[in-house]
Tab-separated table of C-alpha atoms in Angstrom:
chain	number	residue	atom	x	y	z
A	1	UNK	CA	10.354	-27.947	5.917
A	2	UNK	CA	9.185	-25.154	8.244
A	3	UNK	CA	8.438	-21.767	6.735
A	4	UNK	CA	11.223	-20.045	8.704
A	5	UNK	CA	13.710	-22.398	6.994
A	6	UNK	CA	12.112	-21.849	3.580
A	7	UNK	CA	12.284	-18.044	3.860
A	8	UNK	CA	15.807	-18.166	5.359
A	9	UNK	CA	16.978	-20.288	2.443
A	10	UNK	CA	15.469	-17.875	-0.068
A	11	UNK	CA	16.803	-14.812	1.752
A	12	UNK	CA	20.281	-16.349	1.801
A	13	UNK	CA	20.141	-16.684	-1.989
A	14	UNK	CA	18.799	-13.159	-2.426
A	15	UNK	CA	21.884	-10.989	-2.676
A	16	UNK	CA	21.732	-7.938	-4.864
A	17	UNK	CA	24.504	-8.326	-7.452
A	18	UNK	CA	27.168	-5.667	-7.699
A	19	UNK	CA	27.865	-5.649	-11.414
A	20	UNK	CA	31.107	-3.683	-11.100
A	21	UNK	CA	32.906	-5.901	-8.592
A	22	UNK	CA	30.846	-9.037	-9.381
A	23	UNK	CA	30.414	-9.570	-5.639
A	24	UNK	CA	27.123	-9.818	-3.781
A	25	UNK	CA	27.500	-7.604	-0.746
A	26	UNK	CA	23.926	-6.670	0.175
A	27	UNK	CA	20.846	-8.723	0.841
A	28	UNK	CA	18.109	-8.075	-1.715
A	29	UNK	CA	15.519	-7.082	0.879
A	30	UNK	CA	17.946	-4.487	2.253
A	31	UNK	CA	18.212	-3.069	-1.245
A	32	UNK	CA	14.396	-3.079	-1.498
A	33	UNK	CA	14.145	-1.043	1.717
A	34	UNK	CA	16.615	1.552	0.420
A	35	UNK	CA	14.825	1.773	-2.929
A	36	UNK	CA	11.597	2.524	-1.075
A	37	UNK	CA	12.775	5.029	1.541
A	38	UNK	CA	14.785	7.074	-0.981
A	39	UNK	CA	11.856	7.331	-3.406
A	40	UNK	CA	9.572	10.306	-4.055
A	41	UNK	CA	6.316	8.464	-3.197
A	42	UNK	CA	7.691	7.582	0.247
A	43	UNK	CA	8.600	11.164	1.121
A	44	UNK	CA	5.311	12.511	-0.221
A	45	UNK	CA	3.349	10.441	2.291
A	46	UNK	CA	4.355	12.949	4.974
A	47	UNK	CA	2.016	15.477	3.312
A	48	UNK	CA	-0.934	13.141	2.786
A	49	UNK	CA	-3.470	13.200	5.615
A	50	UNK	CA	-4.780	9.975	7.123
A	51	UNK	CA	-8.109	10.578	8.882
A	52	UNK	CA	-8.696	14.340	9.023
A	53	UNK	CA	-8.306	16.699	6.067
A	54	UNK	CA	-6.940	19.428	8.331
A	55	UNK	CA	-3.246	19.254	9.157
A	56	UNK	CA	-2.276	20.082	12.717
A	57	UNK	CA	0.800	19.214	14.798
A	58	UNK	CA	-0.651	15.943	16.104
A	59	UNK	CA	-2.855	14.652	13.255
A	60	UNK	CA	-1.554	11.542	11.509
A	61	UNK	CA	-0.141	11.598	8.017
A	62	UNK	CA	0.159	8.559	5.769
A	63	UNK	CA	3.847	8.438	6.665
A	64	UNK	CA	3.163	8.248	10.404
A	65	UNK	CA	0.637	5.484	9.738
A	66	UNK	CA	3.285	3.673	7.691
A	67	UNK	CA	5.817	3.815	10.542
A	68	UNK	CA	3.198	2.429	12.924
A	69	UNK	CA	2.461	-0.466	10.557
A	70	UNK	CA	6.196	-1.160	10.193
A	71	UNK	CA	6.675	-1.293	13.969
A	72	UNK	CA	3.723	-3.632	14.564
A	73	UNK	CA	4.529	-5.887	11.601
A	74	UNK	CA	8.222	-6.223	12.522
A	75	UNK	CA	7.395	-7.165	16.119
A	76	UNK	CA	4.984	-9.867	14.947
A	77	UNK	CA	7.549	-11.139	12.427
A	78	UNK	CA	10.263	-11.337	15.075
A	79	UNK	CA	8.005	-13.312	17.413
A	80	UNK	CA	7.046	-15.725	14.608
A	81	UNK	CA	10.660	-16.111	13.340
A	82	UNK	CA	9.889	-14.540	9.969
A	83	UNK	CA	12.117	-12.340	7.804
A	84	UNK	CA	11.922	-8.837	9.277
A	85	UNK	CA	13.632	-7.182	6.294
A	86	UNK	CA	10.999	-8.494	3.885
A	87	UNK	CA	8.282	-7.464	6.349
A	88	UNK	CA	9.737	-3.958	6.619
A	89	UNK	CA	9.990	-3.510	2.850
A	90	UNK	CA	6.347	-4.484	2.269
A	91	UNK	CA	5.117	-2.313	5.154
A	92	UNK	CA	7.123	0.746	4.082
A	93	UNK	CA	5.549	0.883	0.607
A	94	UNK	CA	2.088	-0.540	1.289
A	95	UNK	CA	0.397	2.891	1.195
A	96	UNK	CA	2.324	4.577	-1.637
A	97	UNK	CA	-0.867	4.790	-3.687
A	98	UNK	CA	-3.194	6.090	-0.998
A	99	UNK	CA	-4.749	9.464	-1.734
A	100	UNK	CA	-4.228	12.752	0.092
A	101	UNK	CA	-7.260	13.900	2.123
A	102	UNK	CA	-8.132	10.481	3.503
A	103	UNK	CA	-10.802	7.890	2.832
A	104	UNK	CA	-13.277	10.410	1.397
A	105	UNK	CA	-10.864	11.229	-1.418
A	106	UNK	CA	-10.225	7.543	-2.055
A	107	UNK	CA	-13.947	6.825	-2.339
A	108	UNK	CA	-14.378	9.784	-4.691
A	109	UNK	CA	-11.758	8.407	-7.087
A	110	UNK	CA	-13.401	4.985	-6.949
A	111	UNK	CA	-16.718	6.549	-7.949
A	112	UNK	CA	-15.019	8.381	-10.827
A	113	UNK	CA	-13.507	5.142	-12.172
A	114	UNK	CA	-16.343	2.564	-12.044
A	115	UNK	CA	-15.694	-0.927	-13.338
A	116	UNK	CA	-19.042	-1.804	-14.863
A	117	UNK	CA	-17.755	-5.113	-16.206
A	118	UNK	CA	-17.287	-6.564	-12.687
A	119	UNK	CA	-20.046	-8.633	-11.152
A	120	UNK	CA	-21.943	-6.790	-8.434
A	121	UNK	CA	-21.831	-8.517	-5.045
A	122	UNK	CA	-24.086	-7.228	-2.231
A	123	UNK	CA	-24.145	-3.728	-3.683
A	124	UNK	CA	-20.370	-3.352	-3.357
A	125	UNK	CA	-18.741	-0.614	-5.451
A	126	UNK	CA	-16.410	-1.978	-8.149
A	127	UNK	CA	-13.768	0.393	-9.405
A	128	UNK	CA	-10.659	0.314	-11.567
A	129	UNK	CA	-8.977	2.481	-8.929
A	130	UNK	CA	-7.447	0.359	-6.168
A	131	UNK	CA	-4.811	2.025	-4.020
A	132	UNK	CA	-3.077	-1.322	-3.409
A	133	UNK	CA	-2.454	-1.749	-7.146
A	134	UNK	CA	-1.490	1.917	-7.466
A	135	UNK	CA	1.128	1.365	-4.732
A	136	UNK	CA	2.561	-1.578	-6.663
A	137	UNK	CA	2.738	0.446	-9.890
A	138	UNK	CA	4.403	3.406	-8.162
A	139	UNK	CA	7.071	1.111	-6.728
A	140	UNK	CA	7.671	-0.482	-10.128
A	141	UNK	CA	8.183	2.951	-11.662
A	142	UNK	CA	10.606	4.218	-9.029
A	143	UNK	CA	12.558	0.934	-8.973
A	144	UNK	CA	13.185	0.707	-12.729
A	145	UNK	CA	16.900	0.596	-13.545
A	146	UNK	CA	18.870	0.283	-16.820
A	147	UNK	CA	19.703	-3.362	-17.366
A	148	UNK	CA	23.438	-4.197	-17.287
A	149	UNK	CA	24.974	-4.358	-20.749
A	150	UNK	CA	25.906	-8.045	-20.422
A	151	UNK	CA	22.204	-8.983	-20.128
A	152	UNK	CA	20.896	-6.594	-22.741
A	153	UNK	CA	20.774	-9.195	-25.536
A	154	UNK	CA	18.857	-11.703	-23.388
A	155	UNK	CA	16.297	-9.020	-22.548
A	156	UNK	CA	16.163	-7.793	-26.134
A	157	UNK	CA	15.274	-11.262	-27.436
A	158	UNK	CA	12.284	-11.435	-25.081
A	159	UNK	CA	11.191	-7.874	-25.818
A	160	UNK	CA	11.284	-8.353	-29.598
A	161	UNK	CA	8.073	-10.417	-29.353
A	162	UNK	CA	6.180	-7.319	-28.208
A	163	UNK	CA	8.064	-4.164	-27.217
A	164	UNK	CA	4.892	-2.513	-25.931
A	165	UNK	CA	4.615	-4.597	-22.738
A	166	UNK	CA	6.866	-5.923	-19.986
A	167	UNK	CA	8.443	-9.394	-20.163
A	168	UNK	CA	10.018	-11.815	-17.694
A	169	UNK	CA	13.480	-13.284	-18.260
A	170	UNK	CA	15.757	-15.687	-16.369
A	171	UNK	CA	19.302	-14.575	-15.542
A	172	UNK	CA	21.705	-16.780	-13.517
A	173	UNK	CA	22.910	-14.016	-11.173
A	174	UNK	CA	19.365	-13.141	-10.172
A	175	UNK	CA	17.453	-15.446	-7.806
A	176	UNK	CA	14.105	-14.685	-9.431
A	177	UNK	CA	12.760	-13.840	-12.861
A	178	UNK	CA	13.334	-10.234	-13.921
A	179	UNK	CA	10.576	-8.064	-15.323
A	180	UNK	CA	12.062	-6.064	-18.199
A	181	UNK	CA	10.813	-3.564	-20.759
A	182	UNK	CA	12.035	-1.147	-23.415
A	183	UNK	CA	11.465	2.595	-23.642
A	184	UNK	CA	12.821	4.112	-26.808
A	185	UNK	CA	16.351	2.616	-27.158
A	186	UNK	CA	16.816	1.813	-23.476
A	187	UNK	CA	16.011	-1.454	-21.682
A	188	UNK	CA	15.067	-1.408	-18.002
A	189	UNK	CA	14.423	-3.973	-15.314
A	190	UNK	CA	12.364	-3.668	-12.119
A	191	UNK	CA	14.789	-4.211	-9.263
A	192	UNK	CA	12.351	-4.745	-6.378
A	193	UNK	CA	11.807	-8.385	-5.385
A	194	UNK	CA	8.464	-9.863	-6.514
A	195	UNK	CA	7.472	-10.965	-3.002
A	196	UNK	CA	7.546	-7.302	-1.896
A	197	UNK	CA	5.311	-6.327	-4.817
A	198	UNK	CA	2.972	-9.232	-4.031
A	199	UNK	CA	2.598	-8.207	-0.371
A	200	UNK	CA	1.869	-4.604	-1.342
A	201	UNK	CA	-0.682	-5.524	-3.995
A	202	UNK	CA	-2.621	-7.891	-1.727
A	203	UNK	CA	-2.690	-5.958	1.556
A	204	UNK	CA	-6.146	-4.705	2.416
A	205	UNK	CA	-7.786	-7.149	-0.017
A	206	UNK	CA	-9.353	-10.582	0.296
A	207	UNK	CA	-6.401	-12.109	-1.545
A	208	UNK	CA	-3.809	-14.006	0.508
A	209	UNK	CA	-0.200	-12.854	0.125
A	210	UNK	CA	2.230	-15.544	-1.040
A	211	UNK	CA	4.552	-14.871	1.913
A	212	UNK	CA	3.804	-14.916	5.636
A	213	UNK	CA	5.483	-11.526	5.843
A	214	UNK	CA	2.887	-10.127	3.435
A	215	UNK	CA	0.125	-11.687	5.518
A	216	UNK	CA	1.566	-10.123	8.673
A	217	UNK	CA	1.643	-6.660	7.077
A	218	UNK	CA	-2.019	-7.039	6.115
A	219	UNK	CA	-2.954	-7.755	9.755
A	220	UNK	CA	-0.655	-4.993	11.067
A	221	UNK	CA	-2.224	-2.453	8.689
A	222	UNK	CA	-5.710	-3.387	9.874
A	223	UNK	CA	-4.962	-3.062	13.588
A	224	UNK	CA	-2.807	0.056	13.176
A	225	UNK	CA	-5.713	1.701	11.370
A	226	UNK	CA	-8.048	0.789	14.247
A	227	UNK	CA	-5.670	1.900	17.003
A	228	UNK	CA	-4.684	5.192	15.399
A	229	UNK	CA	-8.246	6.285	14.550
A	230	UNK	CA	-9.310	5.749	18.173
A	231	UNK	CA	-6.198	7.611	19.300
A	232	UNK	CA	-6.979	10.477	16.899
A	233	UNK	CA	-10.543	10.585	18.241
A	234	UNK	CA	-9.160	10.950	21.757
A	235	UNK	CA	-6.575	13.606	20.880
A	236	UNK	CA	-8.986	15.680	18.739
A	237	UNK	CA	-11.710	15.652	21.397
A	238	UNK	CA	-14.163	13.517	19.409
A	239	UNK	CA	-14.112	11.098	22.331
A	240	UNK	CA	-15.269	12.812	25.514
A	241	UNK	CA	-14.870	11.220	28.946
A	242	UNK	CA	-18.212	9.418	28.743
A	243	UNK	CA	-17.484	8.034	25.257
A	244	UNK	CA	-14.026	6.866	26.316
A	245	UNK	CA	-15.564	4.941	29.208
A	246	UNK	CA	-18.083	3.356	26.839
A	247	UNK	CA	-15.318	2.292	24.477
A	248	UNK	CA	-13.197	0.830	27.269
A	249	UNK	CA	-16.118	-1.351	28.351
A	250	UNK	CA	-17.443	-2.376	24.921
A	251	UNK	CA	-15.740	-5.793	25.065
A	252	UNK	CA	-16.775	-6.725	28.610
A	253	UNK	CA	-19.381	-9.132	27.218
A	254	UNK	CA	-16.567	-11.305	25.770
A	255	UNK	CA	-14.732	-11.822	29.073
A	256	UNK	CA	-16.578	-15.038	29.920
A	257	UNK	CA	-15.348	-16.661	26.672
A	258	UNK	CA	-11.726	-15.587	27.160
A	259	UNK	CA	-9.099	-18.058	28.368
A	260	UNK	CA	-6.030	-15.860	27.802
A	261	UNK	CA	-5.256	-14.420	31.234
A	262	UNK	CA	-1.934	-12.830	30.285
A	263	UNK	CA	-3.400	-10.694	27.511
A	264	UNK	CA	-7.168	-10.557	28.149
A	265	UNK	CA	-9.421	-9.614	25.251
A	266	UNK	CA	-10.486	-6.405	27.030
A	267	UNK	CA	-6.903	-5.153	26.636
A	268	UNK	CA	-7.807	-4.275	23.039
A	269	UNK	CA	-9.784	-1.360	24.477
A	270	UNK	CA	-7.365	-0.742	27.367
A	271	UNK	CA	-6.660	2.677	28.803
A	272	UNK	CA	-3.441	3.219	26.839
A	273	UNK	CA	-2.468	2.813	23.171
A	274	UNK	CA	0.451	0.649	24.294
A	275	UNK	CA	-1.870	-1.816	26.054
A	276	UNK	CA	-4.156	-2.011	23.013
A	277	UNK	CA	-1.238	-2.598	20.640
A	278	UNK	CA	0.408	-5.234	22.831
A	279	UNK	CA	-2.843	-7.170	23.202
A	280	UNK	CA	-3.535	-7.207	19.468
A	281	UNK	CA	0.034	-8.332	18.721
A	282	UNK	CA	0.400	-10.969	21.446
A	283	UNK	CA	-2.944	-12.674	20.867
A	284	UNK	CA	-2.287	-12.945	17.121
A	285	UNK	CA	1.181	-14.378	17.761
A	286	UNK	CA	-0.054	-16.803	20.441
A	287	UNK	CA	-2.765	-18.165	18.129
A	288	UNK	CA	-0.321	-18.805	15.246
A	289	UNK	CA	3.110	-19.576	16.741
A	290	UNK	CA	2.589	-23.196	17.800
A	291	UNK	CA	0.567	-24.235	14.698
A	292	UNK	CA	3.272	-22.608	12.564
A	293	UNK	CA	6.015	-24.584	14.300
A	294	UNK	CA	4.010	-27.809	14.126
A	295	UNK	CA	3.055	-27.132	10.481
A	296	UNK	CA	-0.670	-27.565	11.124
A	297	UNK	CA	-1.829	-24.307	9.500
A	298	UNK	CA	-3.684	-24.473	6.137
A	299	UNK	CA	-1.298	-24.205	3.195
A	300	UNK	CA	-1.348	-22.587	-0.219
A	301	UNK	CA	0.894	-22.797	-3.280
A	302	UNK	CA	3.273	-19.888	-3.766
A	303	UNK	CA	5.162	-18.973	-6.963
A	304	UNK	CA	8.169	-17.951	-4.848
A	305	UNK	CA	8.822	-21.305	-3.188
A	306	UNK	CA	8.909	-24.948	-4.274
A	307	UNK	CA	6.892	-25.928	-1.198
A	308	UNK	CA	3.441	-24.770	-0.125
A	309	UNK	CA	3.367	-22.006	2.480
A	310	UNK	CA	1.114	-21.673	5.537
A	311	UNK	CA	-1.775	-19.248	5.929
A	312	UNK	CA	-1.856	-17.352	9.207
A	313	UNK	CA	-5.193	-17.510	11.002
A	314	UNK	CA	-7.236	-15.076	13.079
A	315	UNK	CA	-8.382	-16.227	16.520
A	316	UNK	CA	-12.234	-16.208	16.385
A	317	UNK	CA	-12.585	-14.285	19.654
A	318	UNK	CA	-9.993	-11.750	18.493
A	319	UNK	CA	-11.855	-11.255	15.209
A	320	UNK	CA	-15.129	-10.770	17.069
A	321	UNK	CA	-13.497	-8.162	19.326
A	322	UNK	CA	-11.887	-6.271	16.425
A	323	UNK	CA	-15.194	-6.224	14.515
A	324	UNK	CA	-16.935	-4.807	17.588
A	325	UNK	CA	-14.308	-2.060	17.902
A	326	UNK	CA	-14.723	-1.170	14.225
A	327	UNK	CA	-18.499	-0.945	14.661
A	328	UNK	CA	-18.035	1.314	17.672
A	329	UNK	CA	-15.620	3.521	15.762
A	330	UNK	CA	-18.006	3.918	12.802
A	331	UNK	CA	-20.564	5.556	15.099
A	332	UNK	CA	-18.301	8.592	15.297
A	333	UNK	CA	-17.856	9.159	11.583
A	334	UNK	CA	-20.952	11.332	11.922
A	335	UNK	CA	-19.198	13.587	14.438
A	336	UNK	CA	-19.179	17.244	13.393
A	337	UNK	CA	-15.370	17.406	13.109
A	338	UNK	CA	-15.271	14.306	10.885
A	339	UNK	CA	-18.167	15.572	8.764
A	340	UNK	CA	-16.466	18.950	8.250
A	341	UNK	CA	-13.259	17.153	7.326
A	342	UNK	CA	-15.068	14.916	4.824
A	343	UNK	CA	-16.936	17.856	3.269
A	344	UNK	CA	-13.622	19.698	2.870
A	345	UNK	CA	-11.990	16.648	1.270
A	346	UNK	CA	-14.869	16.054	-1.117
A	347	UNK	CA	-15.004	19.704	-2.156
A	348	UNK	CA	-11.294	19.746	-2.978
A	349	UNK	CA	-11.511	16.516	-4.957
A	350	UNK	CA	-14.490	17.760	-6.969
A	351	UNK	CA	-12.661	20.994	-7.798
A	352	UNK	CA	-9.501	19.092	-8.745
A	353	UNK	CA	-11.380	16.617	-10.958
A	354	UNK	CA	-13.046	19.477	-12.806
A	355	UNK	CA	-9.674	21.135	-13.380
A	356	UNK	CA	-8.334	17.877	-14.854
A	357	UNK	CA	-10.944	17.933	-17.592
A	358	UNK	CA	-9.359	17.110	-20.958
A	359	UNK	CA	-9.844	20.609	-22.353
A	360	UNK	CA	-8.863	22.648	-19.308
A	361	UNK	CA	-6.022	25.143	-19.492
A	362	UNK	CA	-4.136	23.346	-16.708
A	363	UNK	CA	-3.909	20.049	-18.604
A	364	UNK	CA	-2.780	21.840	-21.759
A	365	UNK	CA	-0.199	24.159	-20.183
A	366	UNK	CA	1.315	22.636	-17.030
A	367	UNK	CA	4.463	20.838	-18.146
A	368	UNK	CA	4.696	18.612	-15.060
A	369	UNK	CA	1.253	17.214	-15.791
A	370	UNK	CA	1.916	16.829	-19.522
A	371	UNK	CA	5.204	14.946	-18.949
A	372	UNK	CA	3.622	12.727	-16.332
A	373	UNK	CA	0.695	11.736	-18.553
A	374	UNK	CA	3.028	11.041	-21.488
A	375	UNK	CA	5.039	8.678	-19.297
A	376	UNK	CA	1.949	6.491	-18.885
A	377	UNK	CA	2.679	5.078	-22.343
A	378	UNK	CA	5.419	3.028	-20.646
A	379	UNK	CA	5.137	-0.762	-21.065
A	380	UNK	CA	4.547	-0.952	-17.284
A	381	UNK	CA	1.173	0.711	-17.812
A	382	UNK	CA	0.419	-0.997	-21.113
A	383	UNK	CA	0.832	-4.350	-19.364
A	384	UNK	CA	-1.347	-3.194	-16.482
A	385	UNK	CA	-4.042	-2.031	-18.888
A	386	UNK	CA	-4.085	-5.422	-20.599
A	387	UNK	CA	-4.175	-7.244	-17.282
A	388	UNK	CA	-7.126	-5.198	-15.985
A	389	UNK	CA	-8.960	-5.319	-19.325
A	390	UNK	CA	-10.380	-1.791	-19.215
A	391	UNK	CA	-13.790	-1.610	-20.837
A	392	UNK	CA	-13.025	1.276	-23.189
A	393	UNK	CA	-10.754	4.252	-23.812
A	394	UNK	CA	-12.791	6.529	-21.569
A	395	UNK	CA	-12.381	4.164	-18.585
A	396	UNK	CA	-8.625	4.133	-19.168
A	397	UNK	CA	-8.451	7.931	-19.396
A	398	UNK	CA	-10.407	8.294	-16.142
A	399	UNK	CA	-8.060	5.847	-14.433
A	400	UNK	CA	-5.006	7.811	-15.627
A	401	UNK	CA	-6.423	10.955	-14.053
A	402	UNK	CA	-7.015	9.091	-10.799
A	403	UNK	CA	-3.466	7.701	-10.921
A	404	UNK	CA	-2.166	11.258	-11.291
A	405	UNK	CA	-4.221	12.418	-8.289
A	406	UNK	CA	-2.845	9.562	-6.168
A	407	UNK	CA	0.635	11.097	-6.508
A	408	UNK	CA	-0.403	14.500	-5.158
A	409	UNK	CA	0.082	15.747	-1.616
A	410	UNK	CA	-2.468	17.937	0.143
A	411	UNK	CA	-0.247	20.951	-0.621
A	412	UNK	CA	-0.050	20.130	-4.329
A	413	UNK	CA	-3.823	19.726	-4.601
A	414	UNK	CA	-4.273	23.098	-2.899
A	415	UNK	CA	-1.665	24.628	-5.235
A	416	UNK	CA	-3.424	23.338	-8.359
A	417	UNK	CA	-6.793	24.681	-7.171
A	418	UNK	CA	-5.288	28.059	-6.210
A	419	UNK	CA	-3.364	28.378	-9.481
A	420	UNK	CA	-6.435	27.470	-11.503
A	421	UNK	CA	-8.424	30.228	-9.811
A	422	UNK	CA	-5.598	32.691	-10.482
A	423	UNK	CA	-5.064	31.415	-14.054
A	424	UNK	CA	-1.378	30.743	-13.368
A	425	UNK	CA	-0.310	27.280	-14.565
A	426	UNK	CA	3.460	27.673	-14.762
A	427	UNK	CA	4.517	25.782	-11.661
A	428	UNK	CA	6.360	22.543	-10.970
A	429	UNK	CA	4.921	19.375	-9.412
A	430	UNK	CA	7.213	16.689	-7.992
A	431	UNK	CA	6.006	13.741	-10.059
A	432	UNK	CA	8.021	10.564	-10.743
A	433	UNK	CA	7.715	9.659	-14.425
A	434	UNK	CA	8.095	6.175	-15.869
A	435	UNK	CA	11.268	5.704	-17.850
């Protein structure tokens, strides 16, 4: 069976149950999309910067980046006959857990939460803080709903084994196993489909998503990141005329190996963002469409389907071209504007981390912070802690601080720093708390 038939069959069975009328009126992935776009983490991405720490009318926020990933991923999915609703849901929430003030801030939190139990490979930094996993946790928190009364006893039987963690139960009306947990006297279930959570958790990692839609979002995120950084370089003046000409010719050496005349490899560094985007999309689609239809792609087992699913592949010449563009882009991370931005980001993160010291006045007085940290006793986080096997209590406490920071916008970080300097801690932060 072809993948498009497998995913269509699953999507047809995935209708979100209306417990009042007992009718299934909405597709589950549609419900996932609504859950995401009406959530606090989604709206807060508009005040998290992407590349530069300085907000201006044309600099990209995490939300703008998200919309760009959605557009690219949906176009690829349409051309490959995949499920565009599932693709959209994964793409919309893939960066929930990314930090305000860009990559510098993300690296700082990784350094503050080292995983010393992990094996060191080629000097790579191992950290408990991974924004992909943070995104998954944020979505679990904001998608928790009280379980319908008719299923309460089924959930309660599973929870009685250990009420401190989440459990999975089977319910006839639901097309997949439900993750449930208890907080005080209330029982909740996570209403987002597991294939959305899987795609979010695995994007940007070496793990392969268990759906082709998740794999598409991973590719779309990578190329959107490349395209938008180059575009930001051009708009901010980091690329002068000479540099732009160099970039537009950096793939000329690959022309002799290129057989695609409709979308030549040099289009990746074309004169317009539209040309670059179209080339990256069309070449990826062209390399995978026929093998997907003929079922000749490598396959992997997936917990969501009874049959194995294909793995999308990267055209070797396309990979070589993308790697070259990334190398070219890295040259300009030493530009004065980028360096100033990174210094600003690092300074703010260092100040914020100091303020979040266990004995600081902010952590003892600010009620938003206190309530948020208390909510991390939820079984969602207890289960996560067990899964990640944190080395000790200190590692867990450092991770909780980093998880808190991941929720903050640039404005909220600035507010905390300003209020700390003025010794005024009575202010509200918009923080979703686990039920």
